[in-house]
Tab-separated table of C-alpha atoms in Angstrom:
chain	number	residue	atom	x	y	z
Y	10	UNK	CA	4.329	-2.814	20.648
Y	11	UNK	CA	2.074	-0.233	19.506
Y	12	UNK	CA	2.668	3.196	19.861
Y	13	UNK	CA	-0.995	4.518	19.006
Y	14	UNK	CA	-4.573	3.179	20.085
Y	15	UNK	CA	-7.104	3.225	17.271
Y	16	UNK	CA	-10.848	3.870	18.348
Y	17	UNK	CA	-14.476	3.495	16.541
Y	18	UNK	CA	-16.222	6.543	15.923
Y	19	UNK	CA	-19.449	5.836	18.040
Y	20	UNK	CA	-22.770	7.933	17.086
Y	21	UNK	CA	-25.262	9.571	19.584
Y	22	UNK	CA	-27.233	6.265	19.403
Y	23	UNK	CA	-24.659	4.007	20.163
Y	24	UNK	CA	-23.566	2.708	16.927
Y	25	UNK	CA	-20.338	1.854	15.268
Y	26	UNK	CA	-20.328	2.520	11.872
Y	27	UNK	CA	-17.010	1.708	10.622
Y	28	UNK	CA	-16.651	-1.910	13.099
Y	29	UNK	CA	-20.593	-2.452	11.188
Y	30	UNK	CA	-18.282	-1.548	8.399
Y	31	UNK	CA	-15.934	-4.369	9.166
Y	32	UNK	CA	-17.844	-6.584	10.290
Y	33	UNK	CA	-19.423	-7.214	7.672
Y	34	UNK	CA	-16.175	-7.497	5.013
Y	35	UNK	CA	-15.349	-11.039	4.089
Y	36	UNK	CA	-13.040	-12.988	6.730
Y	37	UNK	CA	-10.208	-12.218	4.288
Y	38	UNK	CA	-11.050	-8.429	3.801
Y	39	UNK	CA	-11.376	-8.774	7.814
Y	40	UNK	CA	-7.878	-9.931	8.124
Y	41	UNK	CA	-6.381	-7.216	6.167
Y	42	UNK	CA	-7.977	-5.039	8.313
Y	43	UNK	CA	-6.216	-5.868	11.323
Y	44	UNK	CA	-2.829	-5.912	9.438
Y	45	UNK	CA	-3.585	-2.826	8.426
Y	46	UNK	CA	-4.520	-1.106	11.638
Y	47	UNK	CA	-1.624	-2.831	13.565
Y	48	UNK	CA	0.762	-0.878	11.294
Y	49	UNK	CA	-1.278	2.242	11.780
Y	50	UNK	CA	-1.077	1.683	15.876
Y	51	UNK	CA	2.687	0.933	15.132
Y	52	UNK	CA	4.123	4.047	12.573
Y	53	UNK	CA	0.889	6.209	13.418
Y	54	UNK	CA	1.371	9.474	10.780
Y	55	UNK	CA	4.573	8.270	9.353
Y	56	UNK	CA	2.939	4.938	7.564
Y	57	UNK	CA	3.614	4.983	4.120
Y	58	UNK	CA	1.630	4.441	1.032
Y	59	UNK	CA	0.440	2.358	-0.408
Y	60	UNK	CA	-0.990	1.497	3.138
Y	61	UNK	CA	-2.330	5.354	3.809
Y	62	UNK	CA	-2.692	8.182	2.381
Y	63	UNK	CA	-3.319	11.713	3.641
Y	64	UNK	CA	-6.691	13.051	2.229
Y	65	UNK	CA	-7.454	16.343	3.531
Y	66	UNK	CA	-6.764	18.753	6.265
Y	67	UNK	CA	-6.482	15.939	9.399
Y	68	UNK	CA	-7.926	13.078	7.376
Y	69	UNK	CA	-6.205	10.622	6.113
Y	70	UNK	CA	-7.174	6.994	4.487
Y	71	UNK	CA	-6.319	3.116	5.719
Y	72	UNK	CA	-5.965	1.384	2.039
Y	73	UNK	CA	-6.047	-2.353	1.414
Y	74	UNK	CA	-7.741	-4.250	-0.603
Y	75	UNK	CA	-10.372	-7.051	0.107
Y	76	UNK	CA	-12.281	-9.785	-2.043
Y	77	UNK	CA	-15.000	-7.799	-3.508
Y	78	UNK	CA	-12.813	-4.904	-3.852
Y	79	UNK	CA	-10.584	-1.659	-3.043
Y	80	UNK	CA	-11.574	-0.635	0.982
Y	81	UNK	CA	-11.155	2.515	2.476
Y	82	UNK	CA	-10.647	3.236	5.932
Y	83	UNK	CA	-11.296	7.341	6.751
Y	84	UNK	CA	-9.399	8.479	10.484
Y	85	UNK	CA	-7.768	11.046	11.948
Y	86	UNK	CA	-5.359	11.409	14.702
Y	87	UNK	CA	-6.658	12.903	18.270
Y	88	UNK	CA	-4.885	14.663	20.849
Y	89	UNK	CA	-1.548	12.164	22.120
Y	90	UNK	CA	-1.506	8.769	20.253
Y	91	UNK	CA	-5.299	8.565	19.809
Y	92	UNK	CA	-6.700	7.565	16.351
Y	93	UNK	CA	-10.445	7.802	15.370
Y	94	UNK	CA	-11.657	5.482	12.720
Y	95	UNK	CA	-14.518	7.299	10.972
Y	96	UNK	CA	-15.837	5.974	7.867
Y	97	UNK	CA	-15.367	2.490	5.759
Y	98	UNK	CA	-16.452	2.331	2.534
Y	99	UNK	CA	-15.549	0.129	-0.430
Y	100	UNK	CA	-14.381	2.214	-2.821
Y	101	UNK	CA	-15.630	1.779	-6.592
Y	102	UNK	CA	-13.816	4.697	-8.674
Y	103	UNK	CA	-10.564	6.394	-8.905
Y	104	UNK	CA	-10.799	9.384	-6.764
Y	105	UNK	CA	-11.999	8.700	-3.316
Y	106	UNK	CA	-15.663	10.031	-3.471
Y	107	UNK	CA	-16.834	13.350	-1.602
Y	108	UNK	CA	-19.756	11.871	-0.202
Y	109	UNK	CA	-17.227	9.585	1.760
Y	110	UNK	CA	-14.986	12.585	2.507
Y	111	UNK	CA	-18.156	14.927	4.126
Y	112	UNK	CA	-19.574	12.121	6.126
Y	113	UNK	CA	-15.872	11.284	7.605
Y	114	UNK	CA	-15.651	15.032	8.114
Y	115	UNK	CA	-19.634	15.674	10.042
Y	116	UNK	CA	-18.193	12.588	12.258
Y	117	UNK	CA	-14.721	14.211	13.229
Y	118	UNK	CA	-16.876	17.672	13.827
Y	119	UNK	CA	-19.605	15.600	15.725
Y	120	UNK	CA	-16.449	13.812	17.567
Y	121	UNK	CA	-14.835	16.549	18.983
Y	122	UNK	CA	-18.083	18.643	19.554
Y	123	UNK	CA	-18.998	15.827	22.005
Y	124	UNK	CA	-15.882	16.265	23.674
Y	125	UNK	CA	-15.824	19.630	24.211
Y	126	UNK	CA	-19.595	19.529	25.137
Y	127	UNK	CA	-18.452	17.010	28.030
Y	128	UNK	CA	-16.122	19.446	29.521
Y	129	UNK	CA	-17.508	21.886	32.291
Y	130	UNK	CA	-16.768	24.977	33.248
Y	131	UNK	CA	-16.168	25.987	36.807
Y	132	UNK	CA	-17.391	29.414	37.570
């Protein structure tokens, strides 16, 4: 039974980048996936690498690899047992690349500014 509930990032228009992401990895790639974010729902922070790694600050990477390749998942964990899936990419070199890193990061900001923006003040 999982202990954590993982969630798309969804942008201002609607979309969901990283299930876009998935959706369009091979069936086998696909499959990993869901291995992958089963253990993630099931050990949360505490799963080990080689399946994740912590990046930065709150994020933290989903690592498998797929048929055309090494694939990155980029989340972070939200207030309880909450955890935001950011950013897919497949990932071509050794270090994962900034570009990756900033977008995952402008989506946790944009995240949790939409949160707070939702909560109103009684005066």
């Amino acid at each position: 039974m999982a202990n954590f509930e993982s969630l798309y990032y969804k942008t201002k228009n609607g979309r969901n980048p990283v299930k876009e992401f998935v959706d369009n990895l091979s069936f086998k790639a696909q499959r990993r996936f869901f291995v992958k974010i089963d253990l993630l729902e099931d050990y949360g922070p505490r799963l080990p690498e080689p399946h994740a790694k912590k990046l930065e600050n709150d994020l933290y990477e989903l690592r498998f690899e797929g048929d055309d390749g090494i694939v990155r998942i980029i989340y972070f964990f939200y207030i309880g047992k909450t955890i935001i899936l950011l950013n897919g990419f497949k990932k071509k070199t050794q270090k994962t690349p900034r570009r990756e890193i900033e977008l995952a990061k402008n989506r946790m900001a944009d995240y949790l500014g939409t949160l707070s923006a939702c909560i109103v003040k009684e005066g």
